[in-house]
Amino acid sequence: MSETVLSPPVRIGRPSIGGLGILALALGALQSVVEPALPLLQRELGVGPAEGALVANTLLITGAVVTPIAGKLGDRYGGKRVLVRLMAVVSAGGLLAGLAPNLPVLLLGQVLQGVMVGALPLSFILVRKHLPPGRSQVAIGLVMALFTGGGMVGTLVAGPIAERLSWHWMFALPTIAIIATTVAVTRLMPHDPPIPSDDRIDWPGVVLLSGTLLAVMLGLVTVTSADLPPFAVGAIAVVVAALATGWVAVERRAASPMVDLRMLAKPAMWSASVLTFVITTSFGMVVFLIPQMFAVSADGYGFGISTTDIGLFLMPGAIAGAVSDSVGGIAVRRFGPRAVVIVGSVVTAATMIALASLHTAAWQLALAKVLTAFAAGVGTTALLAGTATAVEARETGIATSLLVVTRVIGVALGVQLGGAILAAGADPMTGRPAESAFVTGFAVAGLVAALSLLVVRVAKKGTQK
């Protein structure tokens, strides 16, 4: 009687790891070009802040949906196979955005680009399968570092590309790099065998969550950009509530849910989810409002800064956000997640309230972005690390994926709220937001951050009962 012997996985070398790293670099660049160029895109496309916020949010929405299922697809069908197909979708989205003649086509391109979020867990699957534990940790760190570095590159080059060529090229050039790198990864990376699984992909949950998020974002745009009668606003609210209720019902009954909502019943999990949502909503408002104020004409309260200079002013904040991810893990080990969240919330709230009163120099906005990016990064990383150690080992993947989804949704909602506030405070003749709209936006961002302190207090009382 013969036994089937499984051959060990093929080891990969530096060229394969380098290919994954360069792919992550190009993806990070494509993801980040919108933030500094958003005011320019609004001018070129003739849209207001609320519609402009959708350009950034559609990518985030797709990412929130793809994140929980990318790893499952990679395990089931093979990491390389799924990665190549996702990159084909991303490339189609990047090329579509690069050729987009109007906002709807650009939004469709951004939706397709959003599946890039799935590249990271798929890269980790490939690294784990083809490298021993010690080297795989180094390789994962390299991929993450290059993805973060790509975000910085995109922030810096978006302005020069858009101003010297056109905004279409800031999508097209990273996409060309992604296509070339994907071809290289296809040739260099060995195939990894799929892992048989009886778990079904929760496609109804995917569709309902996508619909809910899109309805929320489009609802905010519609309500703030048009003079709707009360029944129309109520109808939008009913649609959002119905989609959300349907998603919750599907997730509770699914054998293998996209997001295991039962985890939220645990005190450590629900408090971490609420805190992550509040922190990232506040930060999402900051991410949107600061570049908008940089771009407002210098005749009044703004600065009239070019897209290139906006990228330079945002760069320290991008660096602070990258550094915060590593600092957050150290801080939670030394002080605990509660203390880290409290300090981060106080810093963010104080910074935004101060910015609402004092925003007469560009360096003040740049400093505010640095402080809030660092505080938000440290806080959310501390919550992620604290939760990963608070739940049972077998629940770590479910818990952390839920927080990642919450993090993305919070940022998307914050961006859209910022756009809604500016749209509501825009001059009907010029379309330019009044200074009071920015003051309101900064103050609301600070108050939202301060809500974290209330959540921490309530959560502490709940655990003491």
Tab-separated table of C-alpha atoms in Angstrom:
chain	number	residue	atom	x	y	z
A	1	MET	CA	0.000	0.000	0.000
A	2	SER	CA	1.594	3.241	-1.088
A	3	GLU	CA	1.236	6.548	0.677
A	4	THR	CA	0.882	9.882	-1.048
A	5	VAL	CA	3.782	12.070	-0.096
A	6	LEU	CA	3.214	15.785	-0.334
A	7	SER	CA	6.210	17.547	-1.793
A	8	PRO	CA	7.535	20.470	0.211
A	9	PRO	CA	6.729	23.963	-1.114
A	10	VAL	CA	9.174	25.471	-3.578
A	11	ARG	CA	11.425	28.026	-1.880
A	12	ILE	CA	11.540	31.484	-3.386
A	13	GLY	CA	14.512	33.791	-3.644
A	14	ARG	CA	15.151	37.505	-3.521
A	15	PRO	CA	13.813	38.232	-7.054
A	16	SER	CA	10.381	36.850	-6.104
A	17	ILE	CA	10.287	38.753	-2.812
A	18	GLY	CA	11.512	41.866	-4.606
A	19	GLY	CA	8.735	41.497	-7.173
A	20	LEU	CA	6.090	41.365	-4.449
A	21	GLY	CA	7.707	44.377	-2.776
A	22	ILE	CA	7.786	46.482	-5.956
A	23	LEU	CA	4.170	45.519	-6.644
A	24	ALA	CA	3.256	46.747	-3.146
A	25	LEU	CA	5.174	49.977	-3.832
A	26	ALA	CA	3.219	50.612	-7.051
A	27	LEU	CA	-0.088	49.797	-5.346
A	28	GLY	CA	0.664	52.175	-2.484
A	29	ALA	CA	1.452	54.934	-4.993
A	30	LEU	CA	-1.777	54.375	-6.930
A	31	GLN	CA	-3.805	54.391	-3.719
A	32	SER	CA	-2.370	57.679	-2.420
A	33	VAL	CA	-2.370	59.960	-5.483
A	34	VAL	CA	-5.938	61.139	-4.865
A	35	GLU	CA	-5.457	62.838	-1.480
A	36	PRO	CA	-3.177	65.732	-2.532
A	37	ALA	CA	-4.849	66.031	-5.963
A	38	LEU	CA	-8.475	65.971	-4.811
A	39	PRO	CA	-8.984	69.771	-5.002
A	40	LEU	CA	-7.531	69.718	-8.534
A	41	LEU	CA	-9.817	66.827	-9.519
A	42	GLN	CA	-12.832	68.742	-8.249
A	43	ARG	CA	-11.896	71.761	-10.368
A	44	GLU	CA	-11.174	69.691	-13.483
A	45	LEU	CA	-14.377	67.669	-13.190
A	46	GLY	CA	-16.531	70.621	-12.096
A	47	VAL	CA	-17.847	68.991	-8.919
A	48	GLY	CA	-18.204	70.116	-5.312
A	49	PRO	CA	-16.580	68.788	-2.130
A	50	ALA	CA	-19.282	66.189	-1.401
A	51	GLU	CA	-18.969	64.614	-4.851
A	52	GLY	CA	-15.171	64.904	-4.663
A	53	ALA	CA	-15.132	62.943	-1.418
A	54	LEU	CA	-16.645	60.004	-3.284
A	55	VAL	CA	-13.496	59.736	-5.431
A	56	ALA	CA	-11.470	58.781	-2.348
A	57	ASN	CA	-14.266	56.795	-0.710
A	58	THR	CA	-15.148	54.418	-3.511
A	59	LEU	CA	-11.694	52.857	-3.262
A	60	LEU	CA	-12.065	52.550	0.521
A	61	ILE	CA	-15.496	50.957	0.198
A	62	THR	CA	-14.216	48.275	-2.161
A	63	GLY	CA	-11.274	47.718	0.176
A	64	ALA	CA	-13.577	47.254	3.170
A	65	VAL	CA	-15.502	44.575	1.301
A	66	VAL	CA	-12.487	42.791	-0.195
A	67	THR	CA	-10.368	42.670	2.984
A	68	PRO	CA	-12.265	39.894	4.817
A	69	ILE	CA	-12.571	37.606	1.778
A	70	ALA	CA	-9.209	38.032	-0.003
A	71	GLY	CA	-7.433	35.623	2.339
A	72	LYS	CA	-10.201	33.047	2.040
A	73	LEU	CA	-10.053	33.181	-1.732
A	74	GLY	CA	-6.266	32.863	-1.659
A	75	ASP	CA	-6.361	29.829	0.618
A	76	ARG	CA	-9.055	28.161	-1.444
A	77	TYR	CA	-7.770	28.796	-4.967
A	78	GLY	CA	-4.075	29.567	-4.411
A	79	GLY	CA	-2.500	32.883	-3.488
A	80	LYS	CA	-0.718	33.443	-6.804
A	81	ARG	CA	-3.771	32.678	-8.907
A	82	VAL	CA	-6.035	35.050	-6.980
A	83	LEU	CA	-3.360	37.764	-6.762
A	84	VAL	CA	-2.867	37.839	-10.530
A	85	ARG	CA	-6.630	38.082	-11.123
A	86	LEU	CA	-7.037	40.860	-8.570
A	87	MET	CA	-4.193	42.786	-10.188
A	88	ALA	CA	-5.964	42.445	-13.546
A	89	VAL	CA	-9.005	44.134	-11.978
A	90	VAL	CA	-6.827	46.846	-10.391
A	91	SER	CA	-5.076	47.458	-13.717
A	92	ALA	CA	-8.412	47.787	-15.502
A	93	GLY	CA	-9.524	50.278	-12.874
A	94	GLY	CA	-6.316	52.288	-13.107
A	95	LEU	CA	-6.488	52.484	-16.898
A	96	LEU	CA	-10.181	53.406	-16.733
A	97	ALA	CA	-9.394	56.211	-14.272
A	98	GLY	CA	-6.539	57.322	-16.505
A	99	LEU	CA	-8.944	57.674	-19.450
A	100	ALA	CA	-11.954	58.923	-17.476
A	101	PRO	CA	-13.779	61.830	-19.164
A	102	ASN	CA	-16.085	62.509	-16.207
A	103	LEU	CA	-16.808	61.739	-12.556
A	104	PRO	CA	-18.943	58.568	-12.987
A	105	VAL	CA	-16.234	56.851	-15.056
A	106	LEU	CA	-13.541	57.926	-12.580
A	107	LEU	CA	-15.638	56.519	-9.719
A	108	LEU	CA	-15.993	53.201	-11.530
A	109	GLY	CA	-12.224	53.106	-11.971
A	110	GLN	CA	-11.759	53.759	-8.265
A	111	VAL	CA	-14.167	50.959	-7.388
A	112	LEU	CA	-12.107	48.506	-9.441
A	113	GLN	CA	-8.834	49.822	-7.993
A	114	GLY	CA	-10.133	49.172	-4.478
A	115	VAL	CA	-9.511	45.438	-4.770
A	116	MET	CA	-5.806	46.281	-4.382
A	117	VAL	CA	-6.329	45.971	-0.614
A	118	GLY	CA	-6.531	42.211	-1.134
A	119	ALA	CA	-2.974	42.138	-2.494
A	120	LEU	CA	-1.442	42.397	0.963
A	121	PRO	CA	-3.029	39.305	2.576
A	122	LEU	CA	-2.407	37.377	-0.645
A	123	SER	CA	1.262	38.407	-0.622
A	124	PHE	CA	1.487	37.208	2.985
A	125	ILE	CA	-0.037	33.855	2.001
A	126	LEU	CA	2.611	33.389	-0.703
A	127	VAL	CA	5.453	34.394	1.607
A	128	ARG	CA	4.314	32.039	4.383
A	129	LYS	CA	3.991	29.107	1.978
A	130	HIS	CA	7.366	29.526	0.290
A	131	LEU	CA	9.653	30.742	3.072
A	132	PRO	CA	10.644	29.442	6.523
A	133	PRO	CA	9.153	31.385	9.504
A	134	GLY	CA	12.164	33.618	10.155
A	135	ARG	CA	12.578	34.757	6.566
A	136	SER	CA	8.819	35.087	6.023
A	137	GLN	CA	8.572	37.641	8.841
A	138	VAL	CA	11.329	39.697	7.226
A	139	ALA	CA	9.644	39.435	3.823
A	140	ILE	CA	6.247	40.472	5.225
A	141	GLY	CA	7.881	43.473	6.883
A	142	LEU	CA	9.520	44.413	3.570
A	143	VAL	CA	6.224	44.222	1.664
A	144	MET	CA	4.430	46.345	4.277
A	145	ALA	CA	7.257	48.896	4.366
A	146	LEU	CA	7.253	49.235	0.565
A	147	PHE	CA	3.451	49.600	0.480
A	148	THR	CA	3.745	52.420	3.017
A	149	GLY	CA	6.655	53.879	1.072
A	150	GLY	CA	4.555	53.724	-2.084
A	151	GLY	CA	1.943	55.842	-0.337
A	152	MET	CA	4.585	58.489	0.305
A	153	VAL	CA	5.793	58.326	-3.289
A	154	GLY	CA	2.240	58.786	-4.558
A	155	THR	CA	1.715	61.784	-2.279
A	156	LEU	CA	4.870	63.432	-3.634
A	157	VAL	CA	4.528	62.686	-7.355
A	158	ALA	CA	0.773	63.266	-7.790
A	159	GLY	CA	1.218	67.041	-8.052
A	160	PRO	CA	4.138	67.147	-10.507
A	161	ILE	CA	2.496	64.534	-12.756
A	162	ALA	CA	-0.923	66.234	-12.711
A	163	GLU	CA	0.496	69.704	-13.309
A	164	ARG	CA	3.095	68.849	-15.980
A	165	LEU	CA	1.139	66.144	-17.832
A	166	SER	CA	-2.462	65.807	-16.642
A	167	TRP	CA	-4.353	64.255	-13.757
A	168	HIS	CA	-5.063	61.233	-15.966
A	169	TRP	CA	-1.370	60.286	-15.912
A	170	MET	CA	-1.185	60.145	-12.107
A	171	PHE	CA	-3.466	57.087	-12.384
A	172	ALA	CA	-1.954	55.719	-15.586
A	173	LEU	CA	1.742	55.685	-14.626
A	174	PRO	CA	1.381	53.627	-11.392
A	175	THR	CA	-0.983	51.322	-13.277
A	176	ILE	CA	1.639	50.679	-15.962
A	177	ALA	CA	4.104	49.811	-13.170
A	178	ILE	CA	1.530	47.437	-11.638
A	179	ILE	CA	0.989	45.666	-14.964
A	180	ALA	CA	4.726	45.226	-15.545
A	181	THR	CA	5.364	44.028	-11.991
A	182	THR	CA	2.436	41.594	-12.092
A	183	VAL	CA	3.913	40.006	-15.223
A	184	ALA	CA	7.247	39.661	-13.394
A	185	VAL	CA	5.603	38.161	-10.291
A	186	THR	CA	3.689	35.696	-12.503
A	187	ARG	CA	6.959	34.424	-13.940
A	188	LEU	CA	9.033	34.474	-10.757
A	189	MET	CA	6.563	33.176	-8.176
A	190	PRO	CA	5.876	29.415	-8.115
A	191	HIS	CA	2.306	28.194	-7.969
A	192	ASP	CA	0.985	27.450	-4.503
A	193	PRO	CA	-1.501	24.601	-4.070
A	194	PRO	CA	-5.019	25.530	-2.919
A	195	ILE	CA	-6.248	24.398	0.479
A	196	PRO	CA	-9.542	22.458	0.306
A	197	SER	CA	-12.275	24.018	2.410
A	198	ASP	CA	-15.956	23.344	3.030
A	199	ASP	CA	-16.586	26.993	4.002
A	200	ARG	CA	-18.547	28.932	1.436
A	201	ILE	CA	-17.741	32.509	0.517
A	202	ASP	CA	-20.439	34.781	1.964
A	203	TRP	CA	-21.383	36.466	-1.328
A	204	PRO	CA	-24.790	37.727	-0.079
A	205	GLY	CA	-22.975	39.434	2.799
A	206	VAL	CA	-20.474	40.964	0.367
A	207	VAL	CA	-23.248	42.363	-1.841
A	208	LEU	CA	-25.312	43.730	1.055
A	209	LEU	CA	-22.345	45.370	2.793
A	210	SER	CA	-21.298	46.980	-0.503
A	211	GLY	CA	-24.827	48.244	-1.066
A	212	THR	CA	-25.089	49.600	2.469
A	213	LEU	CA	-21.825	51.523	2.273
A	214	LEU	CA	-22.598	52.929	-1.175
A	215	ALA	CA	-26.082	53.967	-0.055
A	216	VAL	CA	-24.640	55.788	2.975
A	217	MET	CA	-22.064	57.687	0.896
A	218	LEU	CA	-24.438	58.538	-1.946
A	219	GLY	CA	-27.088	59.503	0.583
A	220	LEU	CA	-24.739	61.992	2.239
A	221	VAL	CA	-23.847	63.499	-1.146
A	222	THR	CA	-27.477	63.747	-2.240
A	223	VAL	CA	-28.727	65.240	1.009
A	224	THR	CA	-26.009	67.895	1.164
A	225	SER	CA	-25.856	68.747	-2.544
A	226	ALA	CA	-29.552	69.031	-3.358
A	227	ASP	CA	-32.562	70.704	-1.779
A	228	LEU	CA	-34.498	67.524	-1.083
A	229	PRO	CA	-37.968	67.415	0.484
A	230	PRO	CA	-38.237	65.658	3.864
A	231	PHE	CA	-39.877	62.535	2.397
A	232	ALA	CA	-36.926	62.044	0.009
A	233	VAL	CA	-34.453	62.266	2.883
A	234	GLY	CA	-36.599	59.804	4.807
A	235	ALA	CA	-36.675	57.441	1.820
A	236	ILE	CA	-32.869	57.460	1.642
A	237	ALA	CA	-32.681	56.693	5.367
A	238	VAL	CA	-35.138	53.802	4.927
A	239	VAL	CA	-33.071	52.319	2.085
A	240	VAL	CA	-29.867	52.503	4.155
A	241	ALA	CA	-31.603	50.969	7.195
A	242	ALA	CA	-33.120	48.171	5.099
A	243	LEU	CA	-29.783	47.266	3.512
A	244	ALA	CA	-27.977	47.351	6.862
A	245	THR	CA	-30.684	45.241	8.517
A	246	GLY	CA	-30.533	42.718	5.688
A	247	TRP	CA	-26.752	42.497	5.976
A	248	VAL	CA	-26.929	41.890	9.737
A	249	ALA	CA	-29.595	39.198	9.240
A	250	VAL	CA	-27.506	37.440	6.578
A	251	GLU	CA	-24.329	37.579	8.656
A	252	ARG	CA	-26.054	36.136	11.714
A	253	ARG	CA	-27.350	33.149	9.746
A	254	ALA	CA	-24.402	32.491	7.446
A	255	ALA	CA	-22.390	29.339	8.134
A	256	SER	CA	-19.179	31.186	7.274
A	257	PRO	CA	-20.033	34.897	7.592
A	258	MET	CA	-18.009	37.631	5.968
A	259	VAL	CA	-17.867	39.358	9.374
A	260	ASP	CA	-18.696	37.319	12.466
A	261	LEU	CA	-21.012	39.731	14.296
A	262	ARG	CA	-21.159	37.403	17.312
A	263	MET	CA	-17.711	38.671	18.178
A	264	LEU	CA	-19.253	42.061	18.975
A	265	ALA	CA	-21.014	40.566	21.990
A	266	LYS	CA	-17.662	40.351	23.761
A	267	PRO	CA	-16.837	43.506	25.787
A	268	ALA	CA	-13.263	43.758	24.517
A	269	MET	CA	-14.447	43.438	20.928
A	270	TRP	CA	-17.357	45.876	20.900
A	271	SER	CA	-15.423	48.564	22.753
A	272	ALA	CA	-12.447	48.196	20.397
A	273	SER	CA	-14.764	48.361	17.363
A	274	VAL	CA	-16.594	51.478	18.576
A	275	LEU	CA	-13.329	53.203	19.506
A	276	THR	CA	-11.754	52.323	16.157
A	277	PHE	CA	-14.812	53.679	14.348
A	278	VAL	CA	-14.833	56.955	16.303
A	279	ILE	CA	-11.080	57.544	15.954
A	280	THR	CA	-11.012	56.849	12.226
A	281	THR	CA	-14.145	58.902	11.522
A	282	SER	CA	-12.463	61.914	13.111
A	283	PHE	CA	-9.248	61.275	11.197
A	284	GLY	CA	-11.135	60.815	7.922
A	285	MET	CA	-12.525	64.333	8.331
A	286	VAL	CA	-8.990	65.652	8.858
A	287	VAL	CA	-7.726	63.793	5.775
A	288	PHE	CA	-10.339	65.541	3.630
A	289	LEU	CA	-10.508	69.027	5.158
A	290	ILE	CA	-6.823	69.951	5.324
A	291	PRO	CA	-5.987	69.544	1.590
A	292	GLN	CA	-9.196	71.409	0.752
A	293	MET	CA	-8.148	74.412	2.846
A	294	PHE	CA	-4.659	74.354	1.349
A	295	ALA	CA	-6.206	74.673	-2.120
A	296	VAL	CA	-8.711	77.463	-1.387
A	297	SER	CA	-7.777	80.713	-3.093
A	298	ALA	CA	-5.421	82.947	-1.124
A	299	ASP	CA	-7.670	86.019	-1.698
A	300	GLY	CA	-9.562	85.224	1.507
A	301	TYR	CA	-8.768	82.755	4.239
A	302	GLY	CA	-7.100	80.056	2.074
A	303	PHE	CA	-3.582	79.587	0.742
A	304	GLY	CA	-3.974	78.850	-2.994
A	305	ILE	CA	-1.314	76.130	-2.817
A	306	SER	CA	-0.576	74.025	-5.892
A	307	THR	CA	-1.133	70.268	-5.965
A	308	THR	CA	2.633	69.682	-5.829
A	309	ASP	CA	3.031	71.836	-2.723
A	310	ILE	CA	-0.012	70.225	-1.098
A	311	GLY	CA	1.786	66.894	-1.447
A	312	LEU	CA	4.891	68.352	0.207
A	313	PHE	CA	2.871	69.763	3.107
A	314	LEU	CA	1.098	66.413	3.576
A	315	MET	CA	4.321	64.372	3.500
A	316	PRO	CA	5.253	64.869	7.206
A	317	GLY	CA	1.798	63.572	8.124
A	318	ALA	CA	2.278	60.510	5.901
A	319	ILE	CA	5.611	59.807	7.619
A	320	ALA	CA	4.034	60.263	11.048
A	321	GLY	CA	1.277	57.804	10.122
A	322	ALA	CA	3.834	55.232	8.964
A	323	VAL	CA	5.885	55.580	12.151
A	324	SER	CA	2.789	55.367	14.339
A	325	ASP	CA	2.083	51.765	13.286
A	326	SER	CA	5.295	50.524	14.896
A	327	VAL	CA	5.018	52.863	17.898
A	328	GLY	CA	1.459	51.708	18.597
A	329	GLY	CA	2.552	48.113	19.234
A	330	ILE	CA	5.295	49.231	21.614
A	331	ALA	CA	2.995	51.648	23.430
A	332	VAL	CA	0.237	49.110	24.014
A	333	ARG	CA	2.730	46.645	25.464
A	334	ARG	CA	4.042	49.222	27.908
A	335	PHE	CA	0.972	51.296	28.812
A	336	GLY	CA	-2.035	49.261	27.660
A	337	PRO	CA	-4.534	50.134	24.907
A	338	ARG	CA	-6.788	52.228	27.151
A	339	ALA	CA	-4.055	54.715	28.078
A	340	VAL	CA	-2.846	54.966	24.472
A	341	VAL	CA	-6.365	55.667	23.184
A	342	ILE	CA	-6.981	58.322	25.847
A	343	VAL	CA	-3.771	60.195	25.037
A	344	GLY	CA	-4.372	59.947	21.290
A	345	SER	CA	-7.952	61.185	21.618
A	346	VAL	CA	-6.925	64.148	23.771
A	347	VAL	CA	-4.192	65.091	21.277
A	348	THR	CA	-6.567	64.878	18.299
A	349	ALA	CA	-9.408	66.755	20.002
A	350	ALA	CA	-7.120	69.530	21.256
A	351	THR	CA	-5.403	69.844	17.865
A	352	MET	CA	-8.632	70.163	15.895
A	353	ILE	CA	-10.256	72.596	18.321
A	354	ALA	CA	-7.089	74.718	18.156
A	355	LEU	CA	-7.103	74.523	14.352
A	356	ALA	CA	-10.710	75.716	14.270
A	357	SER	CA	-9.543	78.890	16.030
A	358	LEU	CA	-6.124	79.313	14.399
A	359	HIS	CA	-5.526	78.427	10.733
A	360	THR	CA	-3.752	81.455	9.319
A	361	ALA	CA	-0.511	79.732	8.235
A	362	ALA	CA	0.102	76.620	6.137
A	363	TRP	CA	2.471	75.152	8.734
A	364	GLN	CA	-0.392	75.074	11.243
A	365	LEU	CA	-2.382	72.754	8.977
A	366	ALA	CA	0.691	70.619	8.263
A	367	LEU	CA	1.418	70.272	11.985
A	368	ALA	CA	-2.211	69.380	12.682
A	369	LYS	CA	-2.012	66.605	10.067
A	370	VAL	CA	1.167	65.243	11.681
A	371	LEU	CA	-0.326	65.198	15.184
A	372	THR	CA	-3.659	63.683	14.176
A	373	ALA	CA	-2.088	61.090	11.852
A	374	PHE	CA	0.269	59.941	14.590
A	375	ALA	CA	-2.472	59.902	17.243
A	376	ALA	CA	-4.925	58.002	15.036
A	377	GLY	CA	-2.282	55.510	13.911
A	378	VAL	CA	-1.054	54.804	17.430
A	379	GLY	CA	-4.609	54.508	18.767
A	380	THR	CA	-5.954	52.136	16.117
A	381	THR	CA	-2.796	49.995	16.151
A	382	ALA	CA	-2.997	49.770	19.945
A	383	LEU	CA	-6.616	48.631	19.713
A	384	LEU	CA	-5.730	46.083	17.033
A	385	ALA	CA	-2.824	44.685	19.064
A	386	GLY	CA	-4.781	44.726	22.325
A	387	THR	CA	-7.742	42.917	20.800
A	388	ALA	CA	-5.537	40.301	19.130
A	389	THR	CA	-4.204	39.310	22.553
A	390	ALA	CA	-7.539	39.654	24.395
A	391	VAL	CA	-9.491	37.117	22.335
A	392	GLU	CA	-8.822	33.400	22.011
A	393	ALA	CA	-6.085	32.391	19.584
A	394	ARG	CA	-8.537	30.740	17.184
A	395	GLU	CA	-10.538	34.002	16.998
A	396	THR	CA	-7.605	36.305	16.255
A	397	GLY	CA	-8.197	36.398	12.487
A	398	ILE	CA	-11.915	37.128	12.839
A	399	ALA	CA	-11.383	39.841	15.454
A	400	THR	CA	-8.607	41.657	13.620
A	401	SER	CA	-10.398	41.519	10.243
A	402	LEU	CA	-13.472	43.062	11.871
A	403	LEU	CA	-11.343	45.926	13.204
A	404	VAL	CA	-9.668	46.432	9.831
A	405	VAL	CA	-13.086	46.699	8.151
A	406	THR	CA	-14.263	49.091	10.878
A	407	ARG	CA	-11.143	51.196	10.378
A	408	VAL	CA	-11.756	51.555	6.647
A	409	ILE	CA	-15.464	52.337	7.080
A	410	GLY	CA	-14.670	54.975	9.712
A	411	VAL	CA	-12.202	56.799	7.454
A	412	ALA	CA	-14.645	56.659	4.526
A	413	LEU	CA	-17.486	58.063	6.621
A	414	GLY	CA	-15.235	60.815	7.998
A	415	VAL	CA	-14.150	61.852	4.491
A	416	GLN	CA	-17.758	61.986	3.347
A	417	LEU	CA	-18.848	63.957	6.431
A	418	GLY	CA	-16.084	66.476	5.759
A	419	GLY	CA	-17.285	66.826	2.174
A	420	ALA	CA	-20.894	67.197	3.337
A	421	ILE	CA	-20.011	69.983	5.782
A	422	LEU	CA	-18.095	71.937	3.131
A	423	ALA	CA	-20.873	71.422	0.573
A	424	ALA	CA	-23.490	72.644	3.041
A	425	GLY	CA	-21.391	75.782	3.749
A	426	ALA	CA	-20.543	76.597	0.117
A	427	ASP	CA	-21.373	79.921	-1.510
A	428	PRO	CA	-24.232	79.247	-3.997
A	429	MET	CA	-22.674	81.617	-6.554
A	430	THR	CA	-19.004	80.575	-6.484
A	431	GLY	CA	-19.314	77.087	-4.985
A	432	ARG	CA	-16.386	77.912	-2.665
A	433	PRO	CA	-16.860	76.806	0.968
A	434	ALA	CA	-17.043	79.630	3.489
A	435	GLU	CA	-14.379	79.830	6.180
A	436	SER	CA	-17.084	79.037	8.741
A	437	ALA	CA	-17.613	75.657	7.031
A	438	PHE	CA	-13.975	74.719	7.666
A	439	VAL	CA	-14.234	75.964	11.254
A	440	THR	CA	-17.316	73.779	11.722
A	441	GLY	CA	-15.568	70.800	10.145
A	442	PHE	CA	-12.469	71.112	12.338
A	443	ALA	CA	-14.598	71.562	15.468
A	444	VAL	CA	-16.777	68.543	14.625
A	445	ALA	CA	-13.664	66.417	14.007
A	446	GLY	CA	-12.369	67.433	17.438
A	447	LEU	CA	-15.675	66.653	19.132
A	448	VAL	CA	-15.890	63.254	17.424
A	449	ALA	CA	-12.378	62.449	18.679
A	450	ALA	CA	-13.422	63.507	22.179
A	451	LEU	CA	-16.247	60.934	22.041
A	452	SER	CA	-13.528	58.296	22.414
A	453	LEU	CA	-13.054	59.406	26.009
A	454	LEU	CA	-16.732	58.761	26.709
A	455	VAL	CA	-16.547	55.338	25.058
A	456	VAL	CA	-13.471	54.436	27.134
A	457	ARG	CA	-15.306	55.439	30.305
A	458	VAL	CA	-18.432	53.471	29.423
A	459	ALA	CA	-16.353	50.424	28.449
A	460	LYS	CA	-14.449	50.567	31.750
A	461	LYS	CA	-17.697	50.675	33.734
A	462	GLY	CA	-19.011	47.738	31.715
A	463	THR	CA	-15.993	45.569	32.497
A	464	GLN	CA	-16.180	46.413	36.196
A	465	LYS	CA	-19.770	45.149	36.596
